Structures are given as structure tokens and as C-alpha cells.
Amino acid sequence: MFLDKLPADEIVPFTFKVQYRRPVMVRTLSLRTCAVKVMDEMDDTERAAEFTGDALEMEPAFATAAPVKQAPSKKSASLLREQVLEIHHYTDKLFSFRTTRTQSFRFQSGQFAMIGLEVAGRPLLRAYSICSAYYDEWLEFFSIKVPEGPLTSRLQHIKPGDEILINPKPTGTLLLGNLRPGKRLFLLATGTGFAPFASLLRDPDIYEAFDAVYIVYGCRLAAELEYATGVTIDVREHELLGELAADKLHYYASVTREPYHHQGRITDLIENGRLFADLGVPGLDAQNDRVMICGNPDMTAQLRAMLGARDFLEGSSTVPGDFVVEKAFADR
Ligand SMILES: Cc1cc2nc3c(=O)[nH]c(=O)nc-3n(C[C@H](O)[C@H](O)[C@H](O)COP(=O)(O)OP(=O)(O)OC[C@H]3O[C@@H](n4cnc5c(N)ncnc54)[C@H](O)[C@@H]3O)c2cc1C
């Protein structure tokens, strides 16, 4: 049963049956519960079909011709149309933006959705991790700027009020539910791979589920760390989350292409033990540690192999494991 097809007054009684310690989050927690129910009713094949079908059909070539007015396609009509609220540029390669959020759009922390722009009357969509919290009233995204990229060469120029298309069926593997219970959670990211972790760091559940949460973030230049650093500070200073996260959330940022107090690739920092020495904690152990990975394809492949060699089992929506992986982008 899809809850967004129910009249709003049928959802409300369910909402207030949920018991939760922090009253301000009662409504938002129940929204998440609704989202979990909806996703649970689709199996993996259905989710993949939803995603792949959209990705294939909605990827027109880089259009250079003048826009031609066309009637919206059936697929386009099913997309949500959100308005850009604000944009923040960090470097010549990275920016973030917020949009309005249609109330019926539900997602779980760590998921991605197909989002984009209408170009020449057709949707031009790409996979984007959702950075905002499941309870926020807006949607937030953290984006690369690829100079010749079909989408981001345009997306980087958006202004408040512009329209962003969003497929209302998010998916993804970086979910708390895909991990077995553990004591420490390591979130390993490079570049825009931090995006799904922004949403997870804003989710009170991860601080309930783990004794310690380590965000380990690698970029080429120190200026590229700004978005992740800002999110982490916001979480620590948040009036409700801050209390939960204060003693548990640890941020370790490393830079590869210029001097910085932590330097080197995440894979090397794990392999040579530097990461753990700097943090003053023991190295990875499959018994107690759980890991989520999102970054460039080489990094994700190497980390998958390194964890496999340490007896970590990869988790999925069918069998929870010790680690889960999502590529931050696909190599073409
Ligand atoms: C599951 C998933 C989640 C994603 N989440 C995000 C996200 O939250 N933010 C985001 O900016 N991108 C994300 N991407 C990548 C995104 O889908 C697009 O590839 C990106 O927006 C560029 O689109 P484009 O059309 O301009 O260029 P594309 O034709 O899609 O890409 C051109 C080339 O640019 C490089 N590239 C693409 N994306 C990135 C990136 N993020 N970082 C570094 N190099 C890249 C690759 O070499 C790629 O071959 C995600 C991809 C996947 C598969």
C-alpha cells in the first residue's frame, strides 16, 4: 500500500501512534517509517528496474540545438518539479543547492534519486545522493561541475526559482538496514561521495545504533572539504542532534594534492595504519566495525578488496553485512 496515495487525514493517526523520546522529531520519524514501508514493498528487481529504466530513457545526448517546445513525455509527467531555493559554490568544481520538497517525496538516509533539468523539452537526469535529512522540509544536493558534462555544465548555473526535475523513486545501498549491528561505524568518502553521508550524519538513528561514528573524507584540495566540514559542524551544533552526536561523531579529513595536516589517500591511510594512529583507536575489525563507502570507482574497488581480505562481508537489502558500497559516479 503506497501511503502517499492515501488521503492525508488517514496518515495522521498513524503518525501520532509512534512513540519517540524527542517530541520535535515525532512527525519526521514517522515520515521515515512510512518511507521504509513503501520501499520494503518493492523487491530489488523492481527497484533496479525503476532506476535503470529511467536512467536509460532519460539520458539524451548533450543538446546544443535551440530548445524546441514539446509536450512533456509520459515519463516527464511523472517527475516532481521542485524550485531551487539557494545555491552555494565552494570551488570551481563543487557546489551545493537546496530545492523545495514535495511533501509526498520520501526517502531513506543514504539513498539517491535521479534528478536534473529539462533540456529541449526532455528531462536530462543523473543519479544524485540526497544530502538533506529525511525530516527536512527541503532537499539538498552536493554536486560536481564537469565542464563538458551534459547535466552539470548546465546545473552549475542554476538560480533561485529555477526548476529541478526529480524522479520520486529513490534507491541505493548505503542504508543502515543493510548493515549488521556493530560498535563503530566508518563512513569513507571521496569528493561528492560525501553526499549520502551528509544525510546519514543528520539521522539520529546512527548515533543510537553505534558507539562511535567516524567520517573519513578525502579530497584533492583543502578548499574542497568545505561542504563536509560545514555539515559536520552543523550536526555537532544542532540543538537536538548535537546532544546525540557530540561524543560519538569524529571527522577526519585528508588531502592528496597540497599540504594539509592529514595527507594521503584513504586506502593508504588504512593500509599503513596512519588513520587509526591519528585517531588513537584500534584498526578495523570485522567483529565490531561496520563500514559504508562512497567515492570514485578506483577507491571503492580497492576498499572492497581490502575489507574482503579482512573478513568483512558485503551487505545488501536481502542480507545485511559488515560493509556497503556505492560509487559516487560511473566512469564512462
Ligand atoms: C549512485 C550515484 C550517485 C551519484 N551521486 C552524485 C552526487 O551526489 N553528486 C554528484 O555531483 N554526482 C553524483 N553522481 C554522478 C552523477 O550522476 C553525474 O555523473 C554527474 O552529475 C555529472 O553529470 P554530467 O551529465 O555533467 O556528466 P556525466 O556524463 O555524467 O559524467 C562525465 C564524467 O565526469 C566524471 N564525473 C561524473 N560525476 C562525477 C563526480 N560526482 N565526481 C567526480 N567526477 C565525476 C566522470 O569521469 C564521468 O565519466 C552519482 C552517480 C551515481 C552512479
Short mmCIF file of C-alpha atoms and ligand atoms in Angstrom, two decimals:
data_model
loop_
_atom_site.label_atom_id
_atom_site.label_comp_id
_atom_site.label_asym_id
_atom_site.label_seq_id
_atom_site.Cartn_x
_atom_site.Cartn_y
_atom_site.Cartn_z
CA MET A 1 0.00 0.00 0.00
CA PHE A 2 1.51 3.34 -1.01
CA LEU A 3 0.95 5.83 1.75
CA ASP A 4 1.20 8.87 -0.49
CA LYS A 5 -1.93 7.64 -2.28
CA LEU A 6 -3.85 7.83 1.00
CA PRO A 7 -5.71 10.99 1.89
CA ALA A 8 -3.62 12.99 4.36
CA ASP A 9 -6.15 12.51 7.17
CA GLU A 10 -5.63 8.74 7.02
CA ILE A 11 -1.90 9.12 7.57
CA VAL A 12 -2.13 11.41 10.58
CA PRO A 13 -3.44 8.87 13.14
CA PHE A 14 -0.54 6.54 12.24
CA THR A 15 1.88 9.43 12.67
CA PHE A 16 0.94 10.09 16.24
CA LYS A 17 0.96 6.46 17.34
CA VAL A 18 4.76 6.43 17.03
CA GLN A 19 6.49 6.73 20.39
CA TYR A 20 9.70 8.71 20.40
CA ARG A 21 11.79 10.42 23.03
CA ARG A 22 12.34 13.76 21.29
CA PRO A 23 8.93 15.32 20.61
CA VAL A 24 10.14 17.63 17.83
CA MET A 25 11.08 14.62 15.74
CA VAL A 26 7.85 12.66 16.22
CA ARG A 27 6.34 13.70 12.91
CA THR A 28 9.53 13.38 10.94
CA LEU A 29 10.39 9.96 12.35
CA SER A 30 7.01 8.68 11.28
CA LEU A 31 7.58 10.04 7.76
CA ARG A 32 10.69 7.87 7.62
CA THR A 33 8.73 4.88 8.86
CA CYS A 34 6.29 5.43 6.00
CA ALA A 35 9.20 5.56 3.53
CA VAL A 36 10.63 2.31 4.86
CA LYS A 37 7.26 0.63 4.43
CA VAL A 38 6.93 1.81 0.84
CA MET A 39 10.45 0.66 -0.11
CA ASP A 40 10.03 -2.66 1.65
CA GLU A 41 7.12 -3.49 -0.57
CA MET A 42 9.35 -3.35 -3.67
CA ASP A 43 11.88 -6.12 -4.21
CA ASP A 44 15.41 -5.45 -5.51
CA THR A 45 14.48 -6.26 -9.11
CA GLU A 46 11.63 -3.77 -9.05
CA ARG A 47 13.88 -1.08 -7.56
CA ALA A 48 16.61 -1.74 -10.14
CA ALA A 49 14.06 -1.70 -12.98
CA GLU A 50 12.70 1.62 -11.76
CA PHE A 51 16.21 3.06 -11.66
CA THR A 52 17.69 1.54 -14.82
CA GLY A 53 14.62 2.20 -16.92
CA ASP A 54 14.66 5.87 -16.02
CA ALA A 55 18.41 6.19 -16.41
CA LEU A 56 18.36 4.73 -19.91
CA GLU A 57 15.33 6.54 -21.21
CA MET A 58 16.15 9.89 -19.73
CA GLU A 59 19.69 10.41 -20.88
CA PRO A 60 19.55 12.41 -24.12
CA ALA A 61 22.84 13.38 -25.75
CA PHE A 62 24.35 16.77 -24.92
CA ALA A 63 21.87 19.02 -26.72
CA THR A 64 23.35 22.05 -28.42
CA ALA A 65 20.35 22.96 -30.60
CA ALA A 66 17.97 25.72 -29.53
CA PRO A 67 15.26 24.39 -27.19
CA VAL A 68 12.16 23.14 -29.04
CA LYS A 69 8.82 23.22 -27.21
CA GLN A 70 7.45 19.69 -26.90
CA ALA A 71 4.59 18.15 -24.97
CA PRO A 72 6.01 16.55 -21.79
CA SER A 73 6.60 12.81 -22.24
CA LYS A 74 4.78 10.29 -20.02
CA LYS A 75 7.99 9.82 -18.03
CA SER A 76 8.47 13.57 -17.67
CA ALA A 77 4.95 13.94 -16.36
CA SER A 78 5.74 11.50 -13.50
CA LEU A 79 8.71 13.61 -12.34
CA LEU A 80 8.47 16.04 -9.45
CA ARG A 81 9.19 19.67 -10.30
CA GLU A 82 10.96 21.43 -7.42
CA GLN A 83 12.13 25.04 -7.20
CA VAL A 84 15.73 25.95 -6.39
CA LEU A 85 15.87 27.80 -3.06
CA GLU A 86 19.58 28.51 -2.66
CA ILE A 87 22.97 27.66 -4.18
CA HIS A 88 26.42 27.68 -2.64
CA HIS A 89 29.60 27.45 -4.74
CA TYR A 90 32.70 26.14 -2.94
CA THR A 91 35.30 25.81 -5.71
CA ASP A 92 35.34 25.82 -9.50
CA LYS A 93 34.43 22.10 -9.25
CA LEU A 94 31.92 21.84 -6.40
CA PHE A 95 28.62 23.41 -5.36
CA SER A 96 25.55 22.53 -3.31
CA PHE A 97 21.94 23.59 -3.66
CA ARG A 98 18.61 23.27 -1.93
CA THR A 99 15.19 22.87 -3.50
CA THR A 100 11.65 22.76 -2.29
CA ARG A 101 10.43 19.28 -1.29
CA THR A 102 7.05 17.95 -2.35
CA GLN A 103 5.58 16.51 0.83
CA SER A 104 4.91 13.13 -0.75
CA PHE A 105 8.62 12.64 -1.69
CA ARG A 106 10.00 10.13 0.82
CA PHE A 107 13.50 8.69 1.07
CA GLN A 108 15.78 6.91 3.50
CA SER A 109 19.08 8.44 4.68
CA GLY A 110 21.81 7.40 2.22
CA GLN A 111 19.62 6.98 -0.86
CA PHE A 112 20.00 8.61 -4.27
CA ALA A 113 17.44 9.78 -6.82
CA MET A 114 17.54 10.66 -10.50
CA ILE A 115 17.46 14.45 -10.74
CA GLY A 116 18.09 17.01 -13.45
CA LEU A 117 16.85 19.68 -15.79
CA GLU A 118 14.50 19.88 -18.71
CA VAL A 119 16.62 20.39 -21.83
CA ALA A 120 15.00 20.93 -25.23
CA GLY A 121 11.70 19.74 -23.79
CA ARG A 122 13.14 16.48 -22.42
CA PRO A 123 14.37 15.50 -18.97
CA LEU A 124 18.16 15.23 -18.64
CA LEU A 125 18.66 13.25 -15.43
CA ARG A 126 21.59 11.87 -13.42
CA ALA A 127 21.87 9.94 -10.16
CA TYR A 128 22.30 12.25 -7.14
CA SER A 129 22.60 11.28 -3.48
CA ILE A 130 20.25 13.20 -1.24
CA CYS A 131 22.18 15.21 1.36
CA SER A 132 19.32 16.61 3.42
CA ALA A 133 17.81 14.74 6.35
CA TYR A 134 14.70 12.62 5.82
CA TYR A 135 12.89 15.07 8.11
CA ASP A 136 13.97 18.32 6.40
CA GLU A 137 11.36 20.31 4.54
CA TRP A 138 13.80 20.93 1.68
CA LEU A 139 16.05 18.72 -0.47
CA GLU A 140 19.80 19.33 -0.58
CA PHE A 141 22.35 18.09 -3.14
CA PHE A 142 26.14 18.36 -3.40
CA SER A 143 27.36 18.47 -6.97
CA ILE A 144 30.42 18.25 -9.15
CA LYS A 145 30.85 20.64 -12.10
CA VAL A 146 32.07 18.68 -15.12
CA PRO A 147 32.97 21.32 -17.76
CA GLU A 148 31.59 19.33 -20.72
CA GLY A 149 29.17 17.27 -18.64
CA PRO A 150 25.71 17.16 -20.22
CA LEU A 151 23.96 17.91 -16.94
CA THR A 152 26.43 19.71 -14.72
CA SER A 153 27.65 22.15 -17.40
CA ARG A 154 24.07 23.50 -17.09
CA LEU A 155 23.24 22.66 -13.48
CA GLN A 156 26.15 24.75 -12.16
CA HIS A 157 24.38 27.88 -13.50
CA ILE A 158 21.02 27.37 -11.71
CA LYS A 159 19.50 30.32 -9.84
CA PRO A 160 16.85 30.54 -7.12
CA GLY A 161 13.43 29.86 -8.64
CA ASP A 162 14.73 27.54 -11.42
CA GLU A 163 13.05 24.16 -11.79
CA ILE A 164 14.75 20.86 -10.89
CA LEU A 165 13.20 17.56 -12.02
CA ILE A 166 13.26 14.73 -9.51
CA ASN A 167 12.25 11.12 -10.01
CA PRO A 168 10.07 10.34 -6.98
CA LYS A 169 11.54 6.83 -6.53
CA PRO A 170 14.86 7.00 -4.67
CA THR A 171 17.01 3.90 -4.19
CA GLY A 172 20.52 2.87 -3.04
CA THR A 173 22.56 0.52 -0.87
CA LEU A 174 24.02 2.89 1.75
CA LEU A 175 21.32 2.15 4.28
CA LEU A 176 21.66 1.45 7.97
CA GLY A 177 19.34 -1.52 7.48
CA ASN A 178 21.87 -3.15 5.13
CA LEU A 179 24.43 -3.37 7.96
CA ARG A 180 24.55 -5.82 10.83
CA PRO A 181 24.65 -4.31 14.32
CA GLY A 182 28.14 -3.15 15.32
CA LYS A 183 30.02 -0.81 17.65
CA ARG A 184 31.88 1.59 15.34
CA LEU A 185 30.64 2.96 12.02
CA PHE A 186 33.20 4.18 9.47
CA LEU A 187 31.87 6.36 6.63
CA LEU A 188 34.59 6.52 3.95
CA ALA A 189 34.15 9.09 1.18
CA THR A 190 35.99 10.97 -1.54
CA GLY A 191 34.74 14.07 -3.41
CA THR A 192 30.97 14.17 -3.90
CA GLY A 193 30.88 10.71 -2.29
CA PHE A 194 30.32 12.63 0.94
CA ALA A 195 26.76 13.45 -0.25
CA PRO A 196 24.89 10.36 1.06
CA PHE A 197 26.77 10.63 4.35
CA ALA A 198 25.51 14.19 4.85
CA SER A 199 22.03 12.70 5.11
CA LEU A 200 23.18 9.82 7.33
CA LEU A 201 25.09 12.16 9.67
CA ARG A 202 21.85 14.13 10.08
CA ASP A 203 19.94 10.96 11.04
CA PRO A 204 19.61 10.44 14.82
CA ASP A 205 19.39 6.65 14.25
CA ILE A 206 23.11 6.28 13.51
CA TYR A 207 24.02 7.70 16.92
CA GLU A 208 21.50 5.36 18.55
CA ALA A 209 22.92 2.38 16.61
CA PHE A 210 26.68 2.93 17.12
CA ASP A 211 29.02 3.89 19.96
CA ALA A 212 31.20 5.90 17.57
CA VAL A 213 30.79 7.25 14.04
CA TYR A 214 33.90 8.19 12.00
CA ILE A 215 33.57 10.22 8.84
CA VAL A 216 36.80 9.81 6.87
CA TYR A 217 36.85 12.16 3.90
CA GLY A 218 39.42 12.55 1.15
CA CYS A 219 39.74 15.36 -1.39
CA ARG A 220 42.45 16.67 -3.65
CA LEU A 221 42.47 20.23 -2.24
CA ALA A 222 41.68 21.62 1.22
CA ALA A 223 39.06 24.04 -0.22
CA GLU A 224 37.07 21.01 -1.41
CA LEU A 225 36.48 19.94 2.20
CA GLU A 226 34.29 22.96 2.97
CA TYR A 227 30.88 21.37 2.40
CA ALA A 228 31.63 18.27 4.52
CA THR A 229 33.23 20.32 7.28
CA GLY A 230 30.18 22.61 7.36
CA VAL A 231 27.72 19.70 7.57
CA THR A 232 29.71 18.10 10.39
CA ILE A 233 29.84 21.35 12.36
CA ASP A 234 26.08 21.89 11.81
CA VAL A 235 25.33 18.40 13.14
CA ARG A 236 27.51 18.93 16.20
CA GLU A 237 25.85 22.30 16.88
CA HIS A 238 22.27 21.16 16.12
CA GLU A 239 20.13 21.65 19.20
CA LEU A 240 18.80 18.06 19.16
CA LEU A 241 21.30 16.06 17.11
CA GLY A 242 24.27 17.76 18.77
CA GLU A 243 23.45 16.15 22.07
CA LEU A 244 23.47 12.67 20.48
CA ALA A 245 26.43 13.27 18.18
CA ALA A 246 28.73 15.31 20.43
CA ASP A 247 30.77 12.42 21.87
CA LYS A 248 30.24 9.98 19.00
CA LEU A 249 30.92 11.84 15.76
CA HIS A 250 34.57 12.05 14.68
CA TYR A 251 35.68 13.85 11.50
CA TYR A 252 38.94 13.01 9.74
CA ALA A 253 39.72 14.87 6.53
CA SER A 254 42.70 14.18 4.29
CA VAL A 255 44.04 16.00 1.25
CA THR A 256 46.11 14.46 -1.55
CA ARG A 257 47.37 17.33 -3.72
CA GLU A 258 48.59 20.02 -1.33
CA PRO A 259 49.98 20.30 2.21
CA TYR A 260 47.39 19.66 4.94
CA HIS A 261 47.56 18.32 8.48
CA HIS A 262 46.30 14.90 7.27
CA GLN A 263 47.58 13.84 3.89
CA GLY A 264 47.18 10.83 1.63
CA ARG A 265 44.58 8.53 0.12
CA ILE A 266 42.09 6.81 2.38
CA THR A 267 43.18 3.39 1.09
CA ASP A 268 46.83 4.13 2.05
CA LEU A 269 45.87 5.64 5.41
CA ILE A 270 44.00 2.43 6.29
CA GLU A 271 46.64 0.10 4.88
CA ASN A 272 49.57 1.79 6.69
CA GLY A 273 47.58 2.28 9.90
CA ARG A 274 48.05 6.06 9.91
CA LEU A 275 44.30 6.75 10.11
CA PHE A 276 43.92 4.75 13.30
CA ALA A 277 47.13 6.08 14.86
CA ASP A 278 45.94 9.67 14.21
CA LEU A 279 42.50 8.90 15.66
CA GLY A 280 44.05 7.00 18.58
CA VAL A 281 41.82 3.95 18.04
CA PRO A 282 42.41 0.29 17.10
CA GLY A 283 42.43 -0.75 13.42
CA LEU A 284 39.46 -2.25 11.56
CA ASP A 285 37.97 -5.43 12.93
CA ALA A 286 35.05 -7.26 11.30
CA GLN A 287 33.59 -8.25 14.67
CA ASN A 288 32.80 -4.70 15.81
CA ASP A 289 33.18 -2.36 12.85
CA ARG A 290 30.74 -1.53 10.08
CA VAL A 291 31.76 0.46 7.01
CA MET A 292 29.98 2.47 4.34
CA ILE A 293 31.93 3.52 1.24
CA CYS A 294 31.12 6.12 -1.40
CA GLY A 295 33.71 7.57 -3.71
CA ASN A 296 35.49 7.31 -7.02
CA PRO A 297 35.30 3.90 -8.71
CA ASP A 298 39.01 3.02 -8.10
CA MET A 299 38.74 3.83 -4.42
CA THR A 300 35.53 1.83 -3.95
CA ALA A 301 37.03 -1.18 -5.77
CA GLN A 302 40.21 -1.07 -3.66
CA LEU A 303 38.35 -0.69 -0.38
CA ARG A 304 36.00 -3.54 -1.25
CA ALA A 305 39.04 -5.79 -1.81
CA MET A 306 40.78 -4.56 1.36
CA LEU A 307 37.72 -5.21 3.52
CA GLY A 308 37.16 -8.62 1.91
CA ALA A 309 40.74 -9.53 2.87
CA ARG A 310 39.90 -8.57 6.48
CA ASP A 311 36.85 -10.92 6.56
CA PHE A 312 34.24 -8.15 6.21
CA LEU A 313 31.13 -9.36 4.36
CA GLU A 314 29.34 -7.04 1.93
CA GLY A 315 25.74 -6.30 2.86
CA SER A 316 22.67 -5.80 0.71
CA SER A 317 18.96 -5.23 1.18
CA THR A 318 18.44 -9.01 1.25
CA VAL A 319 21.34 -9.94 3.57
CA PRO A 320 22.75 -7.26 5.91
CA GLY A 321 26.55 -7.35 6.16
CA ASP A 322 29.60 -5.60 7.59
CA PHE A 323 30.01 -3.05 4.81
CA VAL A 324 28.12 -1.46 1.91
CA VAL A 325 29.40 0.37 -1.16
CA GLU A 326 28.09 2.92 -3.65
CA LYS A 327 30.11 4.51 -6.45
CA ALA A 328 29.96 8.32 -6.32
CA PHE A 329 29.87 8.37 -10.13
CA ALA A 330 30.19 5.98 -13.04
CA ASP A 331 33.25 6.01 -15.29
CA ARG A 332 32.26 6.41 -18.92
C1 LIG B 1 24.71 6.19 -7.38
C2 LIG B 1 25.26 7.50 -7.86
C3 LIG B 1 25.14 8.64 -7.07
C4 LIG B 1 25.66 9.87 -7.51
N1 LIG B 1 25.57 10.95 -6.70
C5 LIG B 1 26.13 12.13 -7.09
C6 LIG B 1 26.10 13.28 -6.24
O1 LIG B 1 25.53 13.26 -5.13
N2 LIG B 1 26.71 14.42 -6.68
C7 LIG B 1 27.32 14.48 -7.91
O2 LIG B 1 27.86 15.53 -8.26
N3 LIG B 1 27.36 13.42 -8.72
C8 LIG B 1 26.76 12.26 -8.35
N4 LIG B 1 26.78 11.18 -9.20
C9 LIG B 1 27.32 11.38 -10.56
C10 LIG B 1 26.20 11.99 -11.42
O3 LIG B 1 25.22 11.01 -11.68
C11 LIG B 1 26.71 12.59 -12.74
O4 LIG B 1 27.62 11.75 -13.34
C12 LIG B 1 27.32 13.97 -12.53
O5 LIG B 1 26.34 14.85 -12.06
C13 LIG B 1 27.88 14.55 -13.84
O6 LIG B 1 26.84 14.60 -14.79
P1 LIG B 1 27.12 15.17 -16.24
O7 LIG B 1 25.95 14.83 -17.09
O8 LIG B 1 27.52 16.60 -16.16
O9 LIG B 1 28.40 14.34 -16.73
P2 LIG B 1 28.49 12.77 -16.96
O10 LIG B 1 28.44 12.49 -18.43
O11 LIG B 1 27.51 12.06 -16.09
O12 LIG B 1 29.94 12.48 -16.41
C14 LIG B 1 31.08 12.81 -17.19
C15 LIG B 1 32.34 12.35 -16.46
O13 LIG B 1 32.56 13.21 -15.33
C16 LIG B 1 33.12 12.49 -14.26
N5 LIG B 1 32.21 12.60 -13.09
C17 LIG B 1 30.86 12.49 -13.09
N6 LIG B 1 30.36 12.69 -11.85
C18 LIG B 1 31.43 12.93 -11.06
C19 LIG B 1 31.55 13.20 -9.67
N7 LIG B 1 30.48 13.28 -8.86
N8 LIG B 1 32.79 13.40 -9.17
C20 LIG B 1 33.87 13.34 -9.98
N9 LIG B 1 33.81 13.07 -11.30
C21 LIG B 1 32.60 12.88 -11.84
C22 LIG B 1 33.25 11.03 -14.72
O14 LIG B 1 34.55 10.80 -15.18
C23 LIG B 1 32.28 10.94 -15.85
O15 LIG B 1 32.68 9.99 -16.76
C24 LIG B 1 26.28 9.95 -8.78
C25 LIG B 1 26.38 8.80 -9.59
C26 LIG B 1 25.90 7.61 -9.13
C27 LIG B 1 26.05 6.38 -10.02
#
